[in-house]
Amino acid sequence: MRKILSVLILVLIAAVSCTTKYNNMQSFETVWQTINDKHIDPTFNGLDWSEVHHRYQPKFAAAKSEEEFYLLANKMLFELNISHNVVVPPDDLGQIDPVLSAEGSIGIDVRMIEDNAVITSVKSGSVGDKAGLRSGYIIKSIDGIDIEKMTVLKHIEDITVQDIEKLRAVDLKILTPPYNERNRKRDITNAILNKIYGPPDTLVSIEYVDEKGDSYLKKIVRAQRKGKMQFDDALPPFFVEFESKLLENNIRYIRFNAFMPPVKKRFKETIRSMQDTMALIIDIRGNHGGFFDVRKAMAETLVKDRVLFWRFQGKDKNREVYLEPAESVYTGPVVVMVDCLSISSAEEFSGGLKAIKRATIVGERTPGVVVTGNFEKLPNGATFVYPKAWTITADGTVLEGYGVVPDIEVALDRNELLKGKDPQLEAAIKFILKIEK
């Protein structure tokens, strides 16, 4: 009886293994064929795409694990050097945006300033605030890992299956397309933020240097984030933030972390209430992007006439998108703040407003992670994200790889942050006061 059971178990394992391999091979063929039929770059980044199939097909056939399948799939896709082009495991959709989908936070934000990981903001009342963290402090290590080690990123070609087996996907520090210095800086910053965020009620150890140069180590329990929302089965739940306040001189300040449906509603409500406001500052630094209908509807609250805003150029079809003025429109001066973590919809929104001369852009140039994308489930259950169209602004600028260049370029300064100042926000206010004299 035991022998029979053993044989049955072995047969079952073999059947499962064969099914997995078959589904993975079908998934490889689906990914390759989709790119072959629908890719928006007719040159395939200078690649012979048929040769790519011949080169990768035996590698997929020889793959011994799920980890190896995902590594090979993304190595193949990354050769195209274009954003929104990735295969994600079904049980790890958080890889699509680990920071936006992370459940726990300590309430701080970080940017790289002169090769230092500098805290740029601390949410009042957060666990980070209560632990004594302040803007301008330099983070030296997280959970015992030196920042210097975290800022060394590998090209995906240099990643092995053994690397993946040793580390969680979120801990793999990989350069992502498009390959430019601004996106490298974004990848580094995200690698640091990914270590700071995590499951709620878990400890994160932060070693930092304060304004006097003294070093401290604090162990902080991550708090549960608010604003959890699920928008699409192909995407993980996201945590949506929205902030609106009136600054001195009757200037309205709005900040949000993604172009998600709740943001559209609150943004439009705010616009309706501020017709007598002198100027509007929209802070989308660190904004993760979002949905087309959200960014379009928000832009429509800022124009008084119908205007061409974007052109979407796909492989076989081009589409022009016009803004139709909303029922309630704000016509005063608008400043949009961006940085190297403002991507996708944030770049379409800011770049579109710049092109039609409706907003002045302040901050740092964005990385150009900004094609429109499609989502598709593969036979093995994975989510395949692939480019659908180039985004071209009304003045003819292709945003992918190029990004949005600020009208007023301002870098963050640690000394100013230590004084409780935000140089980019101050530059935005200074510009508004100058034009409104």
PDB file of C-alpha atoms in Angstrom, residues 45-189:
ATOM      1  CA  ASN A  45      15.114  49.186 -29.641  1.00  0.00           C
ATOM      2  CA  GLY A  46      17.355  47.979 -32.477  1.00  0.00           C
ATOM      3  CA  LEU A  47      16.747  44.306 -31.691  1.00  0.00           C
ATOM      4  CA  ASP A  48      15.905  41.495 -34.084  1.00  0.00           C
ATOM      5  CA  TRP A  49      12.837  40.313 -32.172  1.00  0.00           C
ATOM      6  CA  SER A  50      12.767  36.940 -33.944  1.00  0.00           C
ATOM      7  CA  GLU A  51      16.371  36.405 -32.890  1.00  0.00           C
ATOM      8  CA  VAL A  52      15.342  37.250 -29.327  1.00  0.00           C
ATOM      9  CA  HIS A  53      12.786  34.425 -29.497  1.00  0.00           C
ATOM     10  CA  HIS A  54      15.371  31.953 -30.755  1.00  0.00           C
ATOM     11  CA  ARG A  55      17.793  33.054 -28.045  1.00  0.00           C
ATOM     12  CA  TYR A  56      15.343  32.831 -25.134  1.00  0.00           C
ATOM     13  CA  GLN A  57      13.155  29.845 -26.110  1.00  0.00           C
ATOM     14  CA  PRO A  58      15.701  27.194 -25.045  1.00  0.00           C
ATOM     15  CA  LYS A  59      16.411  29.108 -21.832  1.00  0.00           C
ATOM     16  CA  PHE A  60      12.709  29.056 -20.892  1.00  0.00           C
ATOM     17  CA  ALA A  61      12.495  25.366 -21.836  1.00  0.00           C
ATOM     18  CA  ALA A  62      15.396  24.614 -19.496  1.00  0.00           C
ATOM     19  CA  ALA A  63      14.108  26.783 -16.624  1.00  0.00           C
ATOM     20  CA  LYS A  64      13.895  24.757 -13.414  1.00  0.00           C
ATOM     21  CA  SER A  65      11.838  27.095 -11.224  1.00  0.00           C
ATOM     22  CA  GLU A  66       9.229  29.815 -11.165  1.00  0.00           C
ATOM     23  CA  GLU A  67      11.932  32.279 -10.121  1.00  0.00           C
ATOM     24  CA  GLU A  68      13.926  31.475 -13.216  1.00  0.00           C
ATOM     25  CA  PHE A  69      10.866  31.985 -15.436  1.00  0.00           C
ATOM     26  CA  TYR A  70      10.265  35.501 -14.075  1.00  0.00           C
ATOM     27  CA  LEU A  71      13.935  36.407 -14.302  1.00  0.00           C
ATOM     28  CA  LEU A  72      14.129  35.290 -17.946  1.00  0.00           C
ATOM     29  CA  ALA A  73      10.856  37.015 -18.873  1.00  0.00           C
ATOM     30  CA  ASN A  74      11.994  40.332 -17.485  1.00  0.00           C
ATOM     31  CA  LYS A  75      15.505  40.035 -18.883  1.00  0.00           C
ATOM     32  CA  MET A  76      13.909  39.638 -22.301  1.00  0.00           C
ATOM     33  CA  LEU A  77      11.545  42.575 -21.820  1.00  0.00           C
ATOM     34  CA  PHE A  78      14.154  44.912 -20.329  1.00  0.00           C
ATOM     35  CA  GLU A  79      16.210  44.586 -23.527  1.00  0.00           C
ATOM     36  CA  LEU A  80      13.598  46.850 -25.126  1.00  0.00           C
ATOM     37  CA  ASN A  81      14.589  49.697 -22.742  1.00  0.00           C
ATOM     38  CA  ILE A  82      11.070  51.002 -22.258  1.00  0.00           C
ATOM     39  CA  SER A  83       8.940  51.465 -19.136  1.00  0.00           C
ATOM     40  CA  HIS A  84       5.659  49.723 -18.260  1.00  0.00           C
ATOM     41  CA  ASN A  85       7.084  46.437 -19.555  1.00  0.00           C
ATOM     42  CA  VAL A  86       7.271  43.688 -16.926  1.00  0.00           C
ATOM     43  CA  VAL A  87       5.941  40.288 -15.825  1.00  0.00           C
ATOM     44  CA  VAL A  88       4.877  40.037 -12.176  1.00  0.00           C
ATOM     45  CA  PRO A  89       4.072  36.852 -10.192  1.00  0.00           C
ATOM     46  CA  PRO A  90       0.389  36.429  -9.209  1.00  0.00           C
ATOM     47  CA  ASP A  91       1.253  36.190  -5.514  1.00  0.00           C
ATOM     48  CA  ASP A  92       3.417  39.303  -5.509  1.00  0.00           C
ATOM     49  CA  LEU A  93       1.498  42.068  -7.294  1.00  0.00           C
ATOM     50  CA  GLY A  94       2.999  44.494  -4.797  1.00  0.00           C
ATOM     51  CA  GLN A  95       6.092  44.452  -7.027  1.00  0.00           C
ATOM     52  CA  ILE A  96       4.168  46.729  -9.406  1.00  0.00           C
ATOM     53  CA  ASP A  97       4.572  49.523  -6.861  1.00  0.00           C
ATOM     54  CA  PRO A  98       5.956  48.363  -3.501  1.00  0.00           C
ATOM     55  CA  VAL A  99       5.777  51.786  -1.817  1.00  0.00           C
ATOM     56  CA  LEU A 100       2.234  52.641  -2.923  1.00  0.00           C
ATOM     57  CA  SER A 101       0.991  49.190  -1.873  1.00  0.00           C
ATOM     58  CA  ALA A 102       2.955  48.801   1.383  1.00  0.00           C
ATOM     59  CA  GLU A 103       0.708  48.334   4.438  1.00  0.00           C
ATOM     60  CA  GLY A 104       3.025  49.859   7.048  1.00  0.00           C
ATOM     61  CA  SER A 105       4.832  53.202   7.242  1.00  0.00           C
ATOM     62  CA  ILE A 106       6.790  55.335   9.740  1.00  0.00           C
ATOM     63  CA  GLY A 107       5.646  58.601   8.127  1.00  0.00           C
ATOM     64  CA  ILE A 108       8.811  59.843   6.461  1.00  0.00           C
ATOM     65  CA  ASP A 109       9.928  60.561   2.915  1.00  0.00           C
ATOM     66  CA  VAL A 110      13.483  60.366   1.584  1.00  0.00           C
ATOM     67  CA  ARG A 111      15.447  61.720  -1.387  1.00  0.00           C
ATOM     68  CA  MET A 112      19.038  61.362  -2.508  1.00  0.00           C
ATOM     69  CA  ILE A 113      20.967  64.623  -2.036  1.00  0.00           C
ATOM     70  CA  GLU A 114      24.643  64.530  -3.015  1.00  0.00           C
ATOM     71  CA  ASP A 115      24.803  60.739  -2.537  1.00  0.00           C
ATOM     72  CA  ASN A 116      23.158  60.964   0.901  1.00  0.00           C
ATOM     73  CA  ALA A 117      19.745  59.513   1.772  1.00  0.00           C
ATOM     74  CA  VAL A 118      18.160  62.580   3.347  1.00  0.00           C
ATOM     75  CA  ILE A 119      14.798  62.730   5.108  1.00  0.00           C
ATOM     76  CA  THR A 120      12.782  65.363   3.221  1.00  0.00           C
ATOM     77  CA  SER A 121       9.555  65.285   5.224  1.00  0.00           C
ATOM     78  CA  VAL A 122       8.165  63.825   8.447  1.00  0.00           C
ATOM     79  CA  LYS A 123       4.425  63.557   8.882  1.00  0.00           C
ATOM     80  CA  SER A 124       3.311  65.313  12.045  1.00  0.00           C
ATOM     81  CA  GLY A 125       2.217  62.841  14.705  1.00  0.00           C
ATOM     82  CA  SER A 126       3.611  59.825  12.850  1.00  0.00           C
ATOM     83  CA  VAL A 127       5.705  57.175  14.562  1.00  0.00           C
ATOM     84  CA  GLY A 128       8.752  58.631  12.809  1.00  0.00           C
ATOM     85  CA  ASP A 129       7.945  62.055  14.207  1.00  0.00           C
ATOM     86  CA  LYS A 130       7.502  60.630  17.711  1.00  0.00           C
ATOM     87  CA  ALA A 131      10.841  58.807  17.372  1.00  0.00           C
ATOM     88  CA  GLY A 132      12.574  62.122  16.770  1.00  0.00           C
ATOM     89  CA  LEU A 133      13.238  61.909  13.034  1.00  0.00           C
ATOM     90  CA  ARG A 134      13.402  65.301  11.304  1.00  0.00           C
ATOM     91  CA  SER A 135      13.783  66.729   7.815  1.00  0.00           C
ATOM     92  CA  GLY A 136      17.427  67.043   6.871  1.00  0.00           C
ATOM     93  CA  TYR A 137      18.643  64.061   8.882  1.00  0.00           C
ATOM     94  CA  ILE A 138      20.826  61.648   6.897  1.00  0.00           C
ATOM     95  CA  ILE A 139      19.920  57.970   7.021  1.00  0.00           C
ATOM     96  CA  LYS A 140      23.069  55.848   7.267  1.00  0.00           C
ATOM     97  CA  SER A 141      21.594  52.367   7.480  1.00  0.00           C
ATOM     98  CA  ILE A 142      18.271  50.513   7.542  1.00  0.00           C
ATOM     99  CA  ASP A 143      17.976  47.236   9.458  1.00  0.00           C
ATOM    100  CA  GLY A 144      21.760  47.094   9.671  1.00  0.00           C
ATOM    101  CA  ILE A 145      22.301  47.506   5.903  1.00  0.00           C
ATOM    102  CA  ASP A 146      24.460  50.492   4.995  1.00  0.00           C
ATOM    103  CA  ILE A 147      22.888  52.936   2.556  1.00  0.00           C
ATOM    104  CA  GLU A 148      26.050  52.736   0.427  1.00  0.00           C
ATOM    105  CA  LYS A 149      25.309  49.057  -0.208  1.00  0.00           C
ATOM    106  CA  MET A 150      21.678  49.790  -1.008  1.00  0.00           C
ATOM    107  CA  THR A 151      22.594  52.344  -3.646  1.00  0.00           C
ATOM    108  CA  VAL A 152      24.601  49.852  -5.717  1.00  0.00           C
ATOM    109  CA  LEU A 153      22.133  48.709  -8.379  1.00  0.00           C
ATOM    110  CA  LYS A 154      22.622  45.815 -10.776  1.00  0.00           C
ATOM    111  CA  HIS A 155      21.588  45.594 -14.379  1.00  0.00           C
ATOM    112  CA  ILE A 156      19.128  42.734 -14.752  1.00  0.00           C
ATOM    113  CA  GLU A 157      21.619  40.931 -17.008  1.00  0.00           C
ATOM    114  CA  ASP A 158      23.858  40.558 -13.953  1.00  0.00           C
ATOM    115  CA  ILE A 159      21.118  39.056 -11.746  1.00  0.00           C
ATOM    116  CA  THR A 160      21.147  35.284 -11.274  1.00  0.00           C
ATOM    117  CA  VAL A 161      18.510  32.813 -10.120  1.00  0.00           C
ATOM    118  CA  GLN A 162      20.554  32.404  -6.937  1.00  0.00           C
ATOM    119  CA  ASP A 163      20.199  36.136  -6.241  1.00  0.00           C
ATOM    120  CA  ILE A 164      16.417  35.819  -6.455  1.00  0.00           C
ATOM    121  CA  GLU A 165      16.311  32.729  -4.272  1.00  0.00           C
ATOM    122  CA  LYS A 166      18.317  34.512  -1.563  1.00  0.00           C
ATOM    123  CA  LEU A 167      16.301  37.721  -1.508  1.00  0.00           C
ATOM    124  CA  ARG A 168      12.704  38.856  -1.630  1.00  0.00           C
ATOM    125  CA  ALA A 169      11.855  40.486  -4.969  1.00  0.00           C
ATOM    126  CA  VAL A 170      11.408  43.834  -3.219  1.00  0.00           C
ATOM    127  CA  ASP A 171      15.008  43.590  -1.938  1.00  0.00           C
ATOM    128  CA  LEU A 172      16.518  43.059  -5.384  1.00  0.00           C
ATOM    129  CA  LYS A 173      18.130  46.332  -6.406  1.00  0.00           C
ATOM    130  CA  ILE A 174      17.765  46.350 -10.185  1.00  0.00           C
ATOM    131  CA  LEU A 175      18.055  49.196 -12.673  1.00  0.00           C
ATOM    132  CA  THR A 176      14.773  49.555 -14.537  1.00  0.00           C
ATOM    133  CA  PRO A 177      14.078  51.029 -17.986  1.00  0.00           C
ATOM    134  CA  PRO A 178      14.343  53.619 -19.349  1.00  0.00           C
ATOM    135  CA  TYR A 179      18.041  53.693 -18.596  1.00  0.00           C
ATOM    136  CA  ASN A 180      18.974  57.276 -17.725  1.00  0.00           C
ATOM    137  CA  GLU A 181      20.530  58.996 -14.720  1.00  0.00           C
ATOM    138  CA  ARG A 182      17.237  60.363 -13.399  1.00  0.00           C
ATOM    139  CA  ASN A 183      15.607  56.940 -13.432  1.00  0.00           C
ATOM    140  CA  ARG A 184      18.701  55.437 -11.792  1.00  0.00           C
ATOM    141  CA  LYS A 185      18.275  57.992  -9.010  1.00  0.00           C
ATOM    142  CA  ARG A 186      14.612  56.996  -8.745  1.00  0.00           C
ATOM    143  CA  ASP A 187      15.539  53.297  -8.539  1.00  0.00           C
ATOM    144  CA  ILE A 188      18.033  54.043  -5.752  1.00  0.00           C
ATOM    145  CA  THR A 189      15.505  56.113  -3.810  1.00  0.00           C
TER     146      THR A 189
END
